[in-house]
Amino acid sequence: MSHTTFNCPYCWSDVPVQASVCSHCTRDLVLFKPLALQLQTLADEVAQLKSMAQQQAHALTQLQSQDIQAAALSYAETHNTSALTPHDALADTPRRSWPHWLGMVVLTIATMGLCHWILLFVYDAPPLFLRVLTITLPAVTGFGCARRSGFGGFTHLLAALLVGALSVGLMLAITARLDGVPLWPENARDWRETLEYTAAIGLSFFTGFLTHHLMARWARQQRNKISLRVLLARDASGKFKITEISNQVQSLITATAPLVSAGAALYSGLKAFTGP
């Protein structure tokens, strides 16, 4: 139906606007023509309004999608950069501090020597009790070193090597001084036990770093949970599914690393009592 014609209410055929009688059914249209023209105008307006509403709805959907993406990216950038509160910065990513690093290393070594002297020469405690204490205690100081110093894994691995070697060296020196025995082991078996004990203490210290790293990673994931949820929800086709799987595998590996390190430390430290 165009603006120059209208529909006959009897036969529904197109009739010119100027006609008063339908040329097809010969019915009188004088009474119905104003109503038909008004209905035609209203139908055109409804169609126009419907088209405008669809366009507005489409534009609003695109705008909301862009706003969600922009908000998610802004949230991720804000919470993954240095814009942390002083408390969060101290808890998760403190500034690198060599005095804290060196202080925790020296404190661990001194504590190992003190425990060795008190338990064996003052209270004559069983050696197994000393082994368990000197394996678990470095994990605590290693956690404190990772929390306060702010260094990465390589520096803490170096600290673990120093703690293991110097702690065992100090214990050997105390034993040699008080018992009057040679400072260094005299046979291959004693050297093997000494190296295993050194590895146990070093792995225990490094386990403290891995534990702190895992806790800091979990805290960052909790802060970014809303952002990650929005980023994943914006794609209904599952485009980022591979990213989610990769993150889950990486989280699983990170979570099991402290357990593996702690197990190796306990095995190395207690092997002398459980193995041949």
PDB file of C-alpha atoms in Angstrom:
ATOM      1  CA  MET A   1       0.000   0.000   0.000  1.00  0.00           C
ATOM      2  CA  SER A   2       1.440   3.373  -1.046  1.00  0.00           C
ATOM      3  CA  HIS A   3       0.581   6.940  -0.097  1.00  0.00           C
ATOM      4  CA  THR A   4      -1.448   7.409  -3.315  1.00  0.00           C
ATOM      5  CA  THR A   5      -3.779   4.454  -2.702  1.00  0.00           C
ATOM      6  CA  PHE A   6      -5.631   2.745   0.135  1.00  0.00           C
ATOM      7  CA  ASN A   7      -7.213  -0.668   0.591  1.00  0.00           C
ATOM      8  CA  CYS A   8     -10.891  -1.205  -0.059  1.00  0.00           C
ATOM      9  CA  PRO A   9     -12.477  -2.518   3.178  1.00  0.00           C
ATOM     10  CA  TYR A  10     -14.683  -4.909   1.150  1.00  0.00           C
ATOM     11  CA  CYS A  11     -12.373  -6.532  -1.402  1.00  0.00           C
ATOM     12  CA  TRP A  12      -9.011  -5.330  -0.057  1.00  0.00           C
ATOM     13  CA  SER A  13      -7.855  -4.076  -3.447  1.00  0.00           C
ATOM     14  CA  ASP A  14      -5.876  -0.878  -4.048  1.00  0.00           C
ATOM     15  CA  VAL A  15      -8.051   2.140  -4.666  1.00  0.00           C
ATOM     16  CA  PRO A  16      -6.782   5.639  -5.626  1.00  0.00           C
ATOM     17  CA  VAL A  17      -7.057   8.220  -2.882  1.00  0.00           C
ATOM     18  CA  GLN A  18      -9.282  10.437  -5.045  1.00  0.00           C
ATOM     19  CA  ALA A  19     -11.857   7.638  -5.709  1.00  0.00           C
ATOM     20  CA  SER A  20     -15.128   7.444  -3.754  1.00  0.00           C
ATOM     21  CA  VAL A  21     -16.236   4.103  -5.256  1.00  0.00           C
ATOM     22  CA  CYS A  22     -14.177   0.924  -5.547  1.00  0.00           C
ATOM     23  CA  SER A  23     -13.483   0.116  -9.201  1.00  0.00           C
ATOM     24  CA  HIS A  24     -13.365  -3.627  -8.400  1.00  0.00           C
ATOM     25  CA  CYS A  25     -16.410  -4.259  -6.204  1.00  0.00           C
ATOM     26  CA  THR A  26     -18.290  -0.975  -6.967  1.00  0.00           C
ATOM     27  CA  ARG A  27     -18.922  -0.353  -3.283  1.00  0.00           C
ATOM     28  CA  ASP A  28     -19.327   3.152  -1.877  1.00  0.00           C
ATOM     29  CA  LEU A  29     -16.180   4.231   0.019  1.00  0.00           C
ATOM     30  CA  VAL A  30     -17.184   7.705   1.213  1.00  0.00           C
ATOM     31  CA  LEU A  31     -17.647   6.629   4.835  1.00  0.00           C
ATOM     32  CA  PHE A  32     -14.628   4.313   5.007  1.00  0.00           C
ATOM     33  CA  LYS A  33     -12.036   6.330   3.083  1.00  0.00           C
ATOM     34  CA  PRO A  34     -11.037   8.714   5.999  1.00  0.00           C
ATOM     35  CA  LEU A  35     -10.700   5.759   8.363  1.00  0.00           C
ATOM     36  CA  ALA A  36      -8.658   3.789   5.831  1.00  0.00           C
ATOM     37  CA  LEU A  37      -6.322   6.722   5.218  1.00  0.00           C
ATOM     38  CA  GLN A  38      -5.848   7.228   8.959  1.00  0.00           C
ATOM     39  CA  LEU A  39      -5.108   3.528   9.461  1.00  0.00           C
ATOM     40  CA  GLN A  40      -2.554   3.710   6.683  1.00  0.00           C
ATOM     41  CA  THR A  41      -0.819   6.665   8.338  1.00  0.00           C
ATOM     42  CA  LEU A  42      -0.761   4.908  11.705  1.00  0.00           C
ATOM     43  CA  ALA A  43       0.627   1.726  10.138  1.00  0.00           C
ATOM     44  CA  ASP A  44       3.431   3.711   8.502  1.00  0.00           C
ATOM     45  CA  GLU A  45       4.262   5.400  11.799  1.00  0.00           C
ATOM     46  CA  VAL A  46       4.269   2.070  13.672  1.00  0.00           C
ATOM     47  CA  ALA A  47       6.600   0.539  11.084  1.00  0.00           C
ATOM     48  CA  GLN A  48       8.915   3.539  11.326  1.00  0.00           C
ATOM     49  CA  LEU A  49       8.944   3.422  15.141  1.00  0.00           C
ATOM     50  CA  LYS A  50       9.619  -0.323  15.078  1.00  0.00           C
ATOM     51  CA  SER A  51      12.593   0.170  12.759  1.00  0.00           C
ATOM     52  CA  MET A  52      13.973   2.943  14.975  1.00  0.00           C
ATOM     53  CA  ALA A  53      13.548   0.780  18.103  1.00  0.00           C
ATOM     54  CA  GLN A  54      15.463  -2.076  16.491  1.00  0.00           C
ATOM     55  CA  GLN A  55      18.283   0.264  15.510  1.00  0.00           C
ATOM     56  CA  GLN A  56      18.463   1.713  19.012  1.00  0.00           C
ATOM     57  CA  ALA A  57      18.467  -1.750  20.581  1.00  0.00           C
ATOM     58  CA  HIS A  58      21.311  -2.858  18.314  1.00  0.00           C
ATOM     59  CA  ALA A  59      23.313   0.286  19.096  1.00  0.00           C
ATOM     60  CA  LEU A  60      22.708  -0.155  22.837  1.00  0.00           C
ATOM     61  CA  THR A  61      23.894  -3.775  22.694  1.00  0.00           C
ATOM     62  CA  GLN A  62      27.111  -2.760  20.973  1.00  0.00           C
ATOM     63  CA  LEU A  63      27.653   0.083  23.447  1.00  0.00           C
ATOM     64  CA  GLN A  64      27.150  -2.205  26.434  1.00  0.00           C
ATOM     65  CA  SER A  65      29.555  -4.760  24.987  1.00  0.00           C
ATOM     66  CA  GLN A  66      32.200  -2.090  24.443  1.00  0.00           C
ATOM     67  CA  ASP A  67      31.676  -0.702  27.946  1.00  0.00           C
ATOM     68  CA  ILE A  68      32.030  -4.164  29.511  1.00  0.00           C
ATOM     69  CA  GLN A  69      35.211  -4.873  27.588  1.00  0.00           C
ATOM     70  CA  ALA A  70      36.664  -1.474  28.450  1.00  0.00           C
ATOM     71  CA  ALA A  71      35.746  -1.894  32.120  1.00  0.00           C
ATOM     72  CA  ALA A  72      37.234  -5.394  32.254  1.00  0.00           C
ATOM     73  CA  LEU A  73      40.486  -4.304  30.637  1.00  0.00           C
ATOM     74  CA  SER A  74      40.684  -1.271  32.894  1.00  0.00           C
ATOM     75  CA  TYR A  75      40.096  -3.431  35.960  1.00  0.00           C
ATOM     76  CA  ALA A  76      42.759  -5.918  34.882  1.00  0.00           C
ATOM     77  CA  GLU A  77      45.294  -3.194  34.151  1.00  0.00           C
ATOM     78  CA  THR A  78      44.560  -1.450  37.428  1.00  0.00           C
ATOM     79  CA  HIS A  79      44.937  -4.572  39.540  1.00  0.00           C
ATOM     80  CA  ASN A  80      47.905  -6.053  37.679  1.00  0.00           C
ATOM     81  CA  THR A  81      50.117  -2.961  37.782  1.00  0.00           C
ATOM     82  CA  SER A  82      51.848  -1.186  40.607  1.00  0.00           C
ATOM     83  CA  ALA A  83      48.607   0.568  41.626  1.00  0.00           C
ATOM     84  CA  LEU A  84      48.378  -1.459  44.822  1.00  0.00           C
ATOM     85  CA  THR A  85      47.704  -0.293  48.295  1.00  0.00           C
ATOM     86  CA  PRO A  86      50.716  -0.076  50.612  1.00  0.00           C
ATOM     87  CA  HIS A  87      49.497  -3.147  52.482  1.00  0.00           C
ATOM     88  CA  ASP A  88      49.101  -5.215  49.295  1.00  0.00           C
ATOM     89  CA  ALA A  89      52.455  -4.051  47.996  1.00  0.00           C
ATOM     90  CA  LEU A  90      54.089  -5.145  51.222  1.00  0.00           C
ATOM     91  CA  ALA A  91      52.277  -8.464  51.289  1.00  0.00           C
ATOM     92  CA  ASP A  92      52.656  -9.533  47.651  1.00  0.00           C
ATOM     93  CA  THR A  93      55.370  -7.599  45.846  1.00  0.00           C
ATOM     94  CA  PRO A  94      57.610  -5.825  48.357  1.00  0.00           C
ATOM     95  CA  ARG A  95      60.563  -3.843  47.185  1.00  0.00           C
ATOM     96  CA  ARG A  96      63.751  -5.800  46.787  1.00  0.00           C
ATOM     97  CA  SER A  97      65.829  -5.557  49.936  1.00  0.00           C
ATOM     98  CA  TRP A  98      69.285  -7.087  50.203  1.00  0.00           C
ATOM     99  CA  PRO A  99      69.500  -6.453  53.980  1.00  0.00           C
ATOM    100  CA  HIS A 100      66.346  -8.516  54.553  1.00  0.00           C
ATOM    101  CA  TRP A 101      67.624 -11.253  52.272  1.00  0.00           C
ATOM    102  CA  LEU A 102      71.037 -11.425  53.938  1.00  0.00           C
ATOM    103  CA  GLY A 103      69.540 -11.079  57.404  1.00  0.00           C
ATOM    104  CA  MET A 104      67.203 -14.061  56.926  1.00  0.00           C
ATOM    105  CA  VAL A 105      70.049 -16.167  55.511  1.00  0.00           C
ATOM    106  CA  VAL A 106      72.317 -15.380  58.481  1.00  0.00           C
ATOM    107  CA  LEU A 107      69.454 -15.902  60.943  1.00  0.00           C
ATOM    108  CA  THR A 108      68.668 -19.313  59.462  1.00  0.00           C
ATOM    109  CA  ILE A 109      72.285 -20.455  59.590  1.00  0.00           C
ATOM    110  CA  ALA A 110      72.714 -19.236  63.169  1.00  0.00           C
ATOM    111  CA  THR A 111      69.469 -20.925  64.224  1.00  0.00           C
ATOM    112  CA  MET A 112      70.567 -24.207  62.669  1.00  0.00           C
ATOM    113  CA  GLY A 113      73.837 -24.103  64.571  1.00  0.00           C
ATOM    114  CA  LEU A 114      72.130 -23.149  67.822  1.00  0.00           C
ATOM    115  CA  CYS A 115      69.603 -25.983  67.523  1.00  0.00           C
ATOM    116  CA  HIS A 116      72.396 -28.432  66.754  1.00  0.00           C
ATOM    117  CA  TRP A 117      74.356 -27.366  69.844  1.00  0.00           C
ATOM    118  CA  ILE A 118      71.399 -27.272  72.258  1.00  0.00           C
ATOM    119  CA  LEU A 119      69.717 -30.506  71.186  1.00  0.00           C
ATOM    120  CA  LEU A 120      72.812 -32.691  70.825  1.00  0.00           C
ATOM    121  CA  PHE A 121      75.264 -31.305  73.374  1.00  0.00           C
ATOM    122  CA  VAL A 122      73.041 -29.685  75.997  1.00  0.00           C
ATOM    123  CA  TYR A 123      69.967 -31.955  76.123  1.00  0.00           C
ATOM    124  CA  ASP A 124      71.386 -34.996  74.272  1.00  0.00           C
ATOM    125  CA  ALA A 125      68.186 -35.299  72.207  1.00  0.00           C
ATOM    126  CA  PRO A 126      67.785 -38.091  69.619  1.00  0.00           C
ATOM    127  CA  PRO A 127      69.328 -37.211  66.220  1.00  0.00           C
ATOM    128  CA  LEU A 128      66.005 -37.857  64.499  1.00  0.00           C
ATOM    129  CA  PHE A 129      64.388 -35.004  66.448  1.00  0.00           C
ATOM    130  CA  LEU A 130      67.197 -32.688  65.366  1.00  0.00           C
ATOM    131  CA  ARG A 131      66.792 -33.719  61.727  1.00  0.00           C
ATOM    132  CA  VAL A 132      63.050 -33.026  61.722  1.00  0.00           C
ATOM    133  CA  LEU A 133      63.515 -29.633  63.399  1.00  0.00           C
ATOM    134  CA  THR A 134      66.348 -28.535  61.125  1.00  0.00           C
ATOM    135  CA  ILE A 135      64.323 -29.535  58.032  1.00  0.00           C
ATOM    136  CA  THR A 136      61.064 -27.796  58.989  1.00  0.00           C
ATOM    137  CA  LEU A 137      62.553 -24.645  60.514  1.00  0.00           C
ATOM    138  CA  PRO A 138      64.226 -23.390  57.276  1.00  0.00           C
ATOM    139  CA  ALA A 139      60.852 -23.524  55.541  1.00  0.00           C
ATOM    140  CA  VAL A 140      59.570 -20.884  57.984  1.00  0.00           C
ATOM    141  CA  THR A 141      62.589 -18.627  57.570  1.00  0.00           C
ATOM    142  CA  GLY A 142      62.503 -19.171  53.797  1.00  0.00           C
ATOM    143  CA  PHE A 143      58.895 -17.991  53.749  1.00  0.00           C
ATOM    144  CA  GLY A 144      59.872 -14.901  55.750  1.00  0.00           C
ATOM    145  CA  CYS A 145      62.788 -14.227  53.424  1.00  0.00           C
ATOM    146  CA  ALA A 146      60.534 -14.406  50.362  1.00  0.00           C
ATOM    147  CA  ARG A 147      57.961 -12.153  51.996  1.00  0.00           C
ATOM    148  CA  ARG A 148      60.342  -9.455  53.177  1.00  0.00           C
ATOM    149  CA  SER A 149      63.103  -9.416  50.556  1.00  0.00           C
ATOM    150  CA  GLY A 150      60.974  -9.399  47.378  1.00  0.00           C
ATOM    151  CA  PHE A 151      63.476 -11.295  45.192  1.00  0.00           C
ATOM    152  CA  GLY A 152      62.666 -13.902  42.574  1.00  0.00           C
ATOM    153  CA  GLY A 153      63.292 -17.611  42.402  1.00  0.00           C
ATOM    154  CA  PHE A 154      66.930 -17.512  41.274  1.00  0.00           C
ATOM    155  CA  THR A 155      68.019 -15.324  44.204  1.00  0.00           C
ATOM    156  CA  HIS A 156      66.142 -17.516  46.663  1.00  0.00           C
ATOM    157  CA  LEU A 157      67.696 -20.612  45.129  1.00  0.00           C
ATOM    158  CA  LEU A 158      71.100 -19.038  45.779  1.00  0.00           C
ATOM    159  CA  ALA A 159      70.013 -18.311  49.352  1.00  0.00           C
ATOM    160  CA  ALA A 160      68.883 -21.938  49.767  1.00  0.00           C
ATOM    161  CA  LEU A 161      72.296 -23.193  48.615  1.00  0.00           C
ATOM    162  CA  LEU A 162      74.062 -20.871  51.042  1.00  0.00           C
ATOM    163  CA  VAL A 163      71.785 -21.845  53.923  1.00  0.00           C
ATOM    164  CA  GLY A 164      72.214 -25.565  53.295  1.00  0.00           C
ATOM    165  CA  ALA A 165      75.996 -25.507  52.854  1.00  0.00           C
ATOM    166  CA  LEU A 166      76.841 -23.038  55.642  1.00  0.00           C
ATOM    167  CA  SER A 167      74.391 -24.564  58.139  1.00  0.00           C
ATOM    168  CA  VAL A 168      75.889 -28.026  57.734  1.00  0.00           C
ATOM    169  CA  GLY A 169      79.395 -26.533  57.834  1.00  0.00           C
ATOM    170  CA  LEU A 170      78.580 -24.782  61.095  1.00  0.00           C
ATOM    171  CA  MET A 171      77.174 -28.004  62.572  1.00  0.00           C
ATOM    172  CA  LEU A 172      80.315 -29.900  61.573  1.00  0.00           C
ATOM    173  CA  ALA A 173      82.471 -27.184  63.135  1.00  0.00           C
ATOM    174  CA  ILE A 174      80.512 -27.332  66.418  1.00  0.00           C
ATOM    175  CA  THR A 175      80.780 -31.121  66.525  1.00  0.00           C
ATOM    176  CA  ALA A 176      84.491 -31.040  65.736  1.00  0.00           C
ATOM    177  CA  ARG A 177      85.084 -28.420  68.431  1.00  0.00           C
ATOM    178  CA  LEU A 178      83.156 -30.121  71.235  1.00  0.00           C
ATOM    179  CA  ASP A 179      83.828 -33.791  70.454  1.00  0.00           C
ATOM    180  CA  GLY A 180      87.358 -33.426  69.163  1.00  0.00           C
ATOM    181  CA  VAL A 181      86.614 -35.204  65.875  1.00  0.00           C
ATOM    182  CA  PRO A 182      87.819 -34.231  62.359  1.00  0.00           C
ATOM    183  CA  LEU A 183      85.962 -31.349  60.765  1.00  0.00           C
ATOM    184  CA  TRP A 184      85.262 -33.023  57.431  1.00  0.00           C
ATOM    185  CA  PRO A 185      83.766 -36.491  56.843  1.00  0.00           C
ATOM    186  CA  GLU A 186      86.347 -39.247  56.525  1.00  0.00           C
ATOM    187  CA  ASN A 187      84.604 -41.727  54.195  1.00  0.00           C
ATOM    188  CA  ALA A 188      82.212 -41.836  51.273  1.00  0.00           C
ATOM    189  CA  ARG A 189      79.192 -42.754  53.382  1.00  0.00           C
ATOM    190  CA  ASP A 190      79.685 -39.773  55.716  1.00  0.00           C
ATOM    191  CA  TRP A 191      80.106 -37.471  52.710  1.00  0.00           C
ATOM    192  CA  ARG A 192      76.888 -38.798  51.165  1.00  0.00           C
ATOM    193  CA  GLU A 193      74.934 -38.228  54.395  1.00  0.00           C
ATOM    194  CA  THR A 194      76.420 -34.744  54.710  1.00  0.00           C
ATOM    195  CA  LEU A 195      75.424 -33.811  51.155  1.00  0.00           C
ATOM    196  CA  GLU A 196      71.926 -35.243  51.660  1.00  0.00           C
ATOM    197  CA  TYR A 197      71.523 -33.217  54.859  1.00  0.00           C
ATOM    198  CA  THR A 198      72.736 -30.105  53.027  1.00  0.00           C
ATOM    199  CA  ALA A 199      70.229 -30.708  50.231  1.00  0.00           C
ATOM    200  CA  ALA A 200      67.424 -31.264  52.759  1.00  0.00           C
ATOM    201  CA  ILE A 201      68.024 -27.944  54.516  1.00  0.00           C
ATOM    202  CA  GLY A 202      68.366 -26.073  51.202  1.00  0.00           C
ATOM    203  CA  LEU A 203      65.197 -27.610  49.760  1.00  0.00           C
ATOM    204  CA  SER A 204      63.318 -26.797  52.956  1.00  0.00           C
ATOM    205  CA  PHE A 205      64.391 -23.159  52.718  1.00  0.00           C
ATOM    206  CA  PHE A 206      63.381 -23.003  49.042  1.00  0.00           C
ATOM    207  CA  THR A 207      60.027 -24.608  49.907  1.00  0.00           C
ATOM    208  CA  GLY A 208      59.268 -21.537  52.005  1.00  0.00           C
ATOM    209  CA  PHE A 209      59.785 -19.364  48.927  1.00  0.00           C
ATOM    210  CA  LEU A 210      57.543 -21.599  46.791  1.00  0.00           C
ATOM    211  CA  THR A 211      54.835 -21.492  49.444  1.00  0.00           C
ATOM    212  CA  HIS A 212      54.935 -17.687  49.557  1.00  0.00           C
ATOM    213  CA  HIS A 213      54.879 -17.532  45.751  1.00  0.00           C
ATOM    214  CA  LEU A 214      51.808 -19.776  45.673  1.00  0.00           C
ATOM    215  CA  MET A 215      49.965 -17.699  48.284  1.00  0.00           C
ATOM    216  CA  ALA A 216      50.797 -14.431  46.476  1.00  0.00           C
ATOM    217  CA  ARG A 217      49.583 -15.913  43.188  1.00  0.00           C
ATOM    218  CA  TRP A 218      46.337 -17.071  44.805  1.00  0.00           C
ATOM    219  CA  ALA A 219      45.780 -13.577  46.255  1.00  0.00           C
ATOM    220  CA  ARG A 220      46.243 -11.996  42.800  1.00  0.00           C
ATOM    221  CA  GLN A 221      43.815 -14.496  41.278  1.00  0.00           C
ATOM    222  CA  GLN A 222      41.215 -13.636  43.912  1.00  0.00           C
ATOM    223  CA  ARG A 223      41.545  -9.914  43.140  1.00  0.00           C
ATOM    224  CA  ASN A 224      41.267 -10.533  39.395  1.00  0.00           C
ATOM    225  CA  LYS A 225      38.419 -13.045  39.623  1.00  0.00           C
ATOM    226  CA  ILE A 226      35.752 -10.504  38.624  1.00  0.00           C
ATOM    227  CA  SER A 227      37.857  -9.186  35.763  1.00  0.00           C
ATOM    228  CA  LEU A 228      38.620 -12.648  34.420  1.00  0.00           C
ATOM    229  CA  ARG A 229      34.992 -13.682  34.705  1.00  0.00           C
ATOM    230  CA  VAL A 230      33.900 -10.683  32.634  1.00  0.00           C
ATOM    231  CA  LEU A 231      36.580 -11.280  30.021  1.00  0.00           C
ATOM    232  CA  LEU A 232      35.532 -14.888  29.621  1.00  0.00           C
ATOM    233  CA  ALA A 233      31.799 -14.141  29.626  1.00  0.00           C
ATOM    234  CA  ARG A 234      32.025 -11.687  26.735  1.00  0.00           C
ATOM    235  CA  ASP A 235      32.601 -14.539  24.243  1.00  0.00           C
ATOM    236  CA  ALA A 236      29.663 -16.938  24.115  1.00  0.00           C
ATOM    237  CA  SER A 237      31.375 -19.158  21.490  1.00  0.00           C
ATOM    238  CA  GLY A 238      34.137 -20.157  23.930  1.00  0.00           C
ATOM    239  CA  LYS A 239      36.981 -18.473  22.084  1.00  0.00           C
ATOM    240  CA  PHE A 240      39.113 -18.172  25.237  1.00  0.00           C
ATOM    241  CA  LYS A 241      38.612 -21.765  26.391  1.00  0.00           C
ATOM    242  CA  ILE A 242      42.210 -22.687  25.642  1.00  0.00           C
ATOM    243  CA  THR A 243      43.403 -19.788  27.802  1.00  0.00           C
ATOM    244  CA  GLU A 244      41.298 -21.006  30.706  1.00  0.00           C
ATOM    245  CA  ILE A 245      42.688 -24.530  30.396  1.00  0.00           C
ATOM    246  CA  SER A 246      46.245 -23.198  30.219  1.00  0.00           C
ATOM    247  CA  ASN A 247      45.724 -21.138  33.373  1.00  0.00           C
ATOM    248  CA  GLN A 248      44.296 -24.148  35.203  1.00  0.00           C
ATOM    249  CA  VAL A 249      47.275 -26.320  34.254  1.00  0.00           C
ATOM    250  CA  GLN A 250      49.713 -23.591  35.291  1.00  0.00           C
ATOM    251  CA  SER A 251      47.925 -23.146  38.619  1.00  0.00           C
ATOM    252  CA  LEU A 252      48.069 -26.897  39.231  1.00  0.00           C
ATOM    253  CA  ILE A 253      51.811 -26.997  38.556  1.00  0.00           C
ATOM    254  CA  THR A 254      52.390 -23.992  40.810  1.00  0.00           C
ATOM    255  CA  ALA A 255      50.311 -25.520  43.588  1.00  0.00           C
ATOM    256  CA  THR A 256      52.178 -28.831  43.545  1.00  0.00           C
ATOM    257  CA  ALA A 257      55.682 -27.327  43.434  1.00  0.00           C
ATOM    258  CA  PRO A 258      55.918 -26.639  47.215  1.00  0.00           C
ATOM    259  CA  LEU A 259      54.676 -30.157  47.959  1.00  0.00           C
ATOM    260  CA  VAL A 260      57.284 -31.737  45.708  1.00  0.00           C
ATOM    261  CA  SER A 261      60.043 -29.583  47.182  1.00  0.00           C
ATOM    262  CA  ALA A 262      58.967 -30.321  50.752  1.00  0.00           C
ATOM    263  CA  GLY A 263      58.765 -34.038  50.022  1.00  0.00           C
ATOM    264  CA  ALA A 264      62.258 -34.031  48.560  1.00  0.00           C
ATOM    265  CA  ALA A 265      63.565 -32.161  51.605  1.00  0.00           C
ATOM    266  CA  LEU A 266      62.020 -34.634  54.038  1.00  0.00           C
ATOM    267  CA  TYR A 267      63.249 -37.599  52.039  1.00  0.00           C
ATOM    268  CA  SER A 268      66.812 -36.270  51.860  1.00  0.00           C
ATOM    269  CA  GLY A 269      66.869 -35.369  55.542  1.00  0.00           C
ATOM    270  CA  LEU A 270      65.389 -38.614  56.860  1.00  0.00           C
ATOM    271  CA  LYS A 271      67.038 -40.996  54.413  1.00  0.00           C
ATOM    272  CA  ALA A 272      69.863 -41.640  56.837  1.00  0.00           C
ATOM    273  CA  PHE A 273      67.356 -43.010  59.356  1.00  0.00           C
ATOM    274  CA  THR A 274      65.094 -44.927  56.981  1.00  0.00           C
ATOM    275  CA  GLY A 275      67.506 -46.275  54.366  1.00  0.00           C
ATOM    276  CA  PRO A 276      70.566 -48.501  54.523  1.00  0.00           C
TER     277      PRO A 276
END
